[in-house]
Coordinates of C-alpha atoms and ligand atoms in Angstrom, one line a residue:
M1 CA -11.3 -61.1 5.9
L2 CA -7.7 -61.0 6.8
S3 CA -5.1 -62.7 4.6
A4 CA -2.8 -65.4 6.0
E5 CA 0.0 -62.9 5.9
Q6 CA -2.0 -60.4 8.0
L7 CA -2.9 -63.0 10.6
E8 CA 0.7 -64.1 10.8
Q9 CA 1.8 -60.5 11.2
Y10 CA -0.7 -60.0 14.0
E11 CA 0.4 -63.1 15.8
R12 CA 4.1 -62.1 15.4
E13 CA 3.9 -58.4 16.2
G14 CA 1.0 -58.2 18.6
F15 CA -0.8 -55.5 16.5
L16 CA -2.0 -55.1 13.0
V17 CA -2.8 -51.9 11.0
I18 CA -5.6 -52.6 8.5
P19 CA -6.0 -49.6 6.1
N20 CA -9.4 -49.1 4.4
F21 CA -11.3 -51.4 6.8
F22 CA -14.2 -49.1 6.4
S23 CA -15.1 -46.6 3.7
A24 CA -14.7 -42.8 3.6
E25 CA -18.6 -42.6 3.7
Q26 CA -18.7 -44.7 6.9
S27 CA -15.9 -42.7 8.4
Q28 CA -17.8 -39.4 7.7
L29 CA -21.0 -40.9 9.1
L30 CA -19.3 -42.0 12.3
L31 CA -17.5 -38.7 12.7
K32 CA -20.7 -36.8 12.3
E33 CA -22.4 -39.0 14.9
A34 CA -19.4 -38.5 17.3
K35 CA -19.8 -34.7 16.9
K36 CA -23.5 -35.0 17.5
V37 CA -22.9 -37.0 20.7
L38 CA -20.6 -34.3 21.9
D39 CA -22.9 -31.5 20.8
E40 CA -25.9 -33.0 22.7
F41 CA -23.9 -33.5 25.9
D42 CA -25.4 -31.3 28.7
V43 CA -22.5 -30.2 30.9
S44 CA -24.8 -29.0 33.7
G45 CA -25.2 -31.7 36.4
H46 CA -22.1 -33.5 35.4
P47 CA -20.0 -34.5 38.4
M48 CA -17.0 -33.0 36.6
T49 CA -15.1 -36.2 36.8
K50 CA -12.0 -36.7 34.9
F51 CA -10.3 -39.7 33.5
T52 CA -6.7 -40.6 33.4
T53 CA -4.8 -43.9 33.0
S54 CA -1.8 -42.6 34.9
R55 CA -0.8 -44.6 37.9
E56 CA -0.9 -41.7 40.3
E57 CA -4.4 -40.4 39.7
H58 CA -7.2 -41.7 41.7
V59 CA -10.1 -42.0 39.3
G60 CA -12.5 -44.1 41.3
D61 CA -15.8 -42.4 41.5
D62 CA -19.3 -43.6 41.0
Y63 CA -19.8 -41.9 37.7
F64 CA -16.9 -43.8 36.2
L65 CA -17.5 -47.1 37.9
T66 CA -21.1 -47.3 36.7
S67 CA -20.4 -46.3 33.2
G68 CA -19.9 -49.8 31.8
D69 CA -23.5 -49.9 30.5
K70 CA -24.0 -46.2 29.9
I71 CA -22.9 -43.3 27.7
R72 CA -20.9 -40.9 29.9
F73 CA -18.5 -38.1 29.4
F74 CA -14.9 -37.8 30.7
F75 CA -12.8 -34.7 30.6
E76 CA -9.3 -33.9 29.7
E77 CA -6.9 -33.4 32.6
G78 CA -6.6 -29.7 33.1
A79 CA -9.9 -28.9 31.5
I80 CA -11.6 -28.1 34.8
D81 CA -10.6 -25.5 37.3
A82 CA -10.3 -25.8 41.1
Y83 CA -14.0 -24.9 41.3
G84 CA -15.1 -27.6 38.9
K85 CA -15.8 -25.3 36.1
L86 CA -14.7 -25.9 32.5
K87 CA -11.7 -23.8 31.4
V88 CA -12.4 -24.4 27.7
D89 CA -15.5 -25.0 25.6
K90 CA -17.1 -28.4 26.2
A91 CA -16.3 -29.5 22.7
R92 CA -12.6 -29.2 23.5
A93 CA -12.9 -30.3 27.2
V94 CA -14.2 -33.9 26.6
N95 CA -11.4 -36.5 26.4
K96 CA -13.7 -39.5 25.9
V97 CA -17.2 -40.9 25.9
G98 CA -17.9 -44.4 27.1
H99 CA -18.5 -47.2 27.7
A100 CA -21.6 -48.7 26.0
L101 CA -21.9 -46.8 22.7
H102 CA -21.9 -50.3 21.1
E103 CA -25.2 -50.9 22.9
L104 CA -26.9 -47.6 23.3
N105 CA -26.0 -45.5 20.3
P106 CA -27.7 -46.9 17.1
T107 CA -25.0 -45.7 14.8
F108 CA -22.1 -47.1 16.8
Q109 CA -24.2 -50.2 17.7
A110 CA -24.7 -51.0 14.0
F111 CA -21.1 -50.3 13.2
S112 CA -19.7 -52.4 16.1
Q113 CA -22.0 -55.4 15.4
Q114 CA -21.7 -55.5 11.6
G115 CA -21.0 -58.8 9.9
Q116 CA -17.5 -57.7 8.9
V117 CA -16.5 -57.3 12.5
A118 CA -18.2 -60.6 13.6
N119 CA -16.3 -62.4 10.9
L120 CA -13.0 -60.8 11.8
V121 CA -13.3 -61.7 15.5
R122 CA -14.0 -65.3 14.6
Q123 CA -11.0 -65.3 12.3
L124 CA -8.9 -64.2 15.3
G125 CA -10.1 -67.4 17.0
F126 CA -12.9 -66.1 19.3
K127 CA -15.5 -68.8 20.0
D128 CA -18.0 -66.7 21.8
P129 CA -16.9 -63.1 21.3
R130 CA -18.3 -60.4 23.6
L131 CA -18.1 -56.7 23.1
L132 CA -17.4 -54.3 25.9
Q133 CA -15.8 -51.0 26.8
S134 CA -16.6 -49.0 23.7
M135 CA -15.3 -45.4 23.6
L136 CA -15.1 -42.4 21.5
I137 CA -11.7 -40.8 22.1
F138 CA -11.4 -37.2 21.1
K139 CA -7.9 -35.9 21.0
Q140 CA -8.9 -32.3 20.5
P141 CA -6.5 -29.8 18.9
Y142 CA -3.9 -28.3 21.3
I143 CA -5.4 -30.0 24.5
G144 CA -5.6 -33.8 23.6
G145 CA -3.6 -35.6 26.3
P146 CA -1.3 -38.6 25.8
V147 CA -2.2 -42.1 26.9
P148 CA 0.6 -43.6 29.0
I149 CA 2.2 -46.9 28.3
H150 CA -0.2 -49.8 29.1
Q151 CA -1.5 -53.2 28.1
D152 CA -5.3 -53.5 27.5
S153 CA -5.6 -56.7 29.5
T154 CA -4.6 -54.6 32.6
F155 CA -8.1 -53.2 32.4
L156 CA -10.1 -56.2 31.1
Y157 CA -8.5 -59.2 32.7
T158 CA -9.9 -62.6 31.8
E159 CA -8.7 -66.1 32.6
P160 CA -7.3 -67.1 30.2
L161 CA -6.3 -63.7 28.7
S162 CA -8.5 -62.8 25.8
A163 CA -9.0 -59.0 25.6
T164 CA -8.4 -57.6 22.1
G165 CA -8.6 -53.9 21.2
F166 CA -10.4 -52.8 18.0
W167 CA -9.4 -49.2 17.2
F168 CA -11.0 -47.4 14.4
A169 CA -9.5 -44.2 13.0
L170 CA -12.2 -41.7 12.1
E171 CA -9.6 -39.1 11.1
D172 CA -6.0 -39.3 9.9
C173 CA -3.7 -40.1 12.8
T174 CA -0.1 -38.7 12.8
T175 CA 2.7 -38.1 15.1
Q176 CA 1.4 -34.5 15.4
N177 CA -2.1 -35.3 16.5
G178 CA -1.4 -38.3 18.8
C179 CA -1.1 -41.6 16.8
L180 CA -0.5 -45.0 18.5
Y181 CA 2.9 -46.3 19.3
F182 CA 3.6 -50.0 19.8
L183 CA 6.3 -52.1 21.3
P184 CA 6.5 -54.9 18.7
K185 CA 6.3 -58.5 19.9
S186 CA 5.7 -57.3 23.5
H187 CA 2.7 -59.6 23.8
K188 CA 5.2 -62.4 24.0
T189 CA 7.8 -60.7 26.2
H190 CA 5.7 -58.7 28.7
P191 CA 3.3 -60.8 30.8
V192 CA 0.4 -58.8 32.1
Q193 CA 1.3 -58.1 35.7
R194 CA -0.4 -54.9 36.3
R195 CA -4.1 -54.8 37.0
F196 CA -6.6 -51.9 37.2
V197 CA -9.1 -53.1 39.8
R198 CA -12.0 -52.0 42.0
V199 CA -11.0 -51.5 45.6
E200 CA -12.8 -50.6 48.8
K201 CA -11.6 -47.4 50.3
Q202 CA -12.4 -45.2 53.2
G203 CA -14.3 -42.2 52.2
P204 CA -13.9 -38.7 53.7
D205 CA -16.6 -39.4 56.3
M206 CA -15.0 -42.7 57.2
S207 CA -17.6 -44.6 55.2
T208 CA -16.5 -47.3 52.8
V209 CA -16.5 -46.2 49.1
T210 CA -15.6 -48.2 46.0
G211 CA -12.7 -46.8 44.0
T212 CA -10.0 -48.0 41.7
T213 CA -6.3 -48.6 41.8
F214 CA -3.5 -50.2 39.9
V215 CA -2.0 -53.3 41.5
G216 CA 1.0 -55.4 40.6
G217 CA 3.7 -54.9 38.1
D218 CA 6.5 -52.5 37.8
E219 CA 6.6 -49.3 35.9
Y220 CA 7.1 -50.0 32.2
K221 CA 10.7 -49.2 31.4
V222 CA 10.8 -49.0 27.6
P223 CA 13.4 -47.0 25.7
E224 CA 11.6 -44.4 23.6
D225 CA 13.2 -45.7 20.4
A226 CA 11.9 -49.2 21.0
F227 CA 8.4 -48.1 20.1
V228 CA 7.2 -48.0 16.5
K229 CA 4.7 -45.4 15.4
A230 CA 1.4 -46.4 13.7
E231 CA 0.4 -43.4 11.7
C232 CA -2.7 -44.2 9.7
K233 CA -5.5 -42.8 7.5
A234 CA -9.2 -42.4 8.4
G235 CA -10.9 -45.8 7.7
T236 CA -8.1 -47.8 9.3
L237 CA -8.7 -50.5 11.9
V238 CA -5.9 -51.2 14.2
L239 CA -6.0 -54.6 16.1
I240 CA -4.3 -54.6 19.5
H241 CA -3.5 -57.8 21.3
G242 CA -4.4 -57.4 25.0
S243 CA -0.8 -58.0 26.1
T244 CA 0.8 -55.6 23.7
V245 CA 2.6 -52.7 25.2
H246 CA 1.4 -49.4 23.6
K247 CA 0.7 -45.8 24.2
S248 CA -0.4 -42.7 22.2
G249 CA 1.1 -39.2 22.0
P250 CA -0.5 -35.9 22.9
N251 CA -2.1 -33.6 20.4
Y252 CA -0.6 -30.2 20.3
S253 CA -1.5 -29.7 16.6
D254 CA -4.4 -27.8 15.1
K255 CA -6.1 -31.1 13.9
S256 CA -8.3 -33.3 16.0
R257 CA -7.9 -37.0 16.2
Y258 CA -11.2 -38.7 16.7
V259 CA -11.2 -42.5 17.2
Y260 CA -13.8 -45.1 18.0
T261 CA -12.7 -48.1 19.9
F262 CA -14.1 -51.2 21.6
H263 CA -12.8 -54.4 23.1
V264 CA -13.6 -58.0 22.6
I265 CA -13.2 -60.8 25.2
E266 CA -13.8 -64.5 24.9
G267 CA -17.2 -65.4 26.4
E268 CA -15.8 -68.8 27.4
A269 CA -13.1 -67.1 29.5
T270 CA -13.7 -66.0 33.1
Y271 CA -14.2 -62.3 33.4
D272 CA -12.5 -61.2 36.6
D273 CA -14.9 -59.7 39.1
K274 CA -12.1 -57.3 40.3
N275 CA -12.0 -55.6 36.9
W276 CA -13.1 -51.9 37.0
L277 CA -15.8 -52.5 34.5
Q278 CA -18.8 -54.4 35.9
I279 CA -22.3 -54.4 34.7
P280 CA -25.4 -55.8 36.5
G281 CA -26.4 -58.4 33.9
A282 CA -29.6 -60.3 33.7
A283 CA -30.7 -62.7 36.4
G284 CA -28.5 -65.8 36.4
E285 CA -25.9 -64.3 34.1
K286 CA -22.4 -64.4 35.3
G287 CA -19.0 -63.3 34.2
S288 CA -18.5 -62.8 30.5
A289 CA -22.1 -63.8 29.7
R290 CA -23.3 -60.4 30.7
F291 CA -21.6 -58.7 27.8
T292 CA -22.9 -58.2 24.3
R293 CA -22.6 -61.2 22.1
I294 CA -21.5 -60.6 18.6
Ligands
FE2_1 FE1 -5.0 -49.4 24.9

């Protein structure tokens, strides 16, 4: 459980670094499972999609848009050549795996839905917490790309806002291998204006296809020295308020930076049907009710 000081710090700063949230044994177990997931990934037949959060890149393809309730693999930018072939070994080419590890992978399911997490989300004030958008993010040595400045509620918009990031360090995270950087207190100064939404587009054969795009908001203009780095050890949980402006650096070092992350939204809030992540849900279920209760 968080102390009153920790809760106050989270409310004030918009993020909270919690060292030793999970044990070295758990960390090793999750790391081993992450490597197994990657090892068992069969590259053949993959649509060679790539994922980026940069504004310019069009990432709307079916493989990505239907990954909300599956375990799928997304490559680093630059890992695939013009012919759709991997330029590097698959273990170094995959940027992330998502977005339903919390449902479909027994190890990550158990970890995500453990009592310690359930207690914590209630301490943060969630009445009907729902899990979604779980990811393994591999910042592989030398090739791990940076994540541009963003706010998590841009991707998981609810009314009222409720998205909260849970970010678990499976390895030590440093400025060398791509740790997080935060703009303190930005959850109070930077309203979420940008959205990452589904959009109907015209396909190459003039048919209508579903893609994604960013809408609203200006480019984030944040001086480099306004960010604070959040270096941390394996076993650390970092809580990220959905409106907090943050980013992570590239990994040009010789050490990987494996992270497991998921998001929690309030089930009583309205989940926006324009959000990129949509899952079918059971009959009669709507909005946030489709997502895993914790
Ligand atoms: Fe984020």
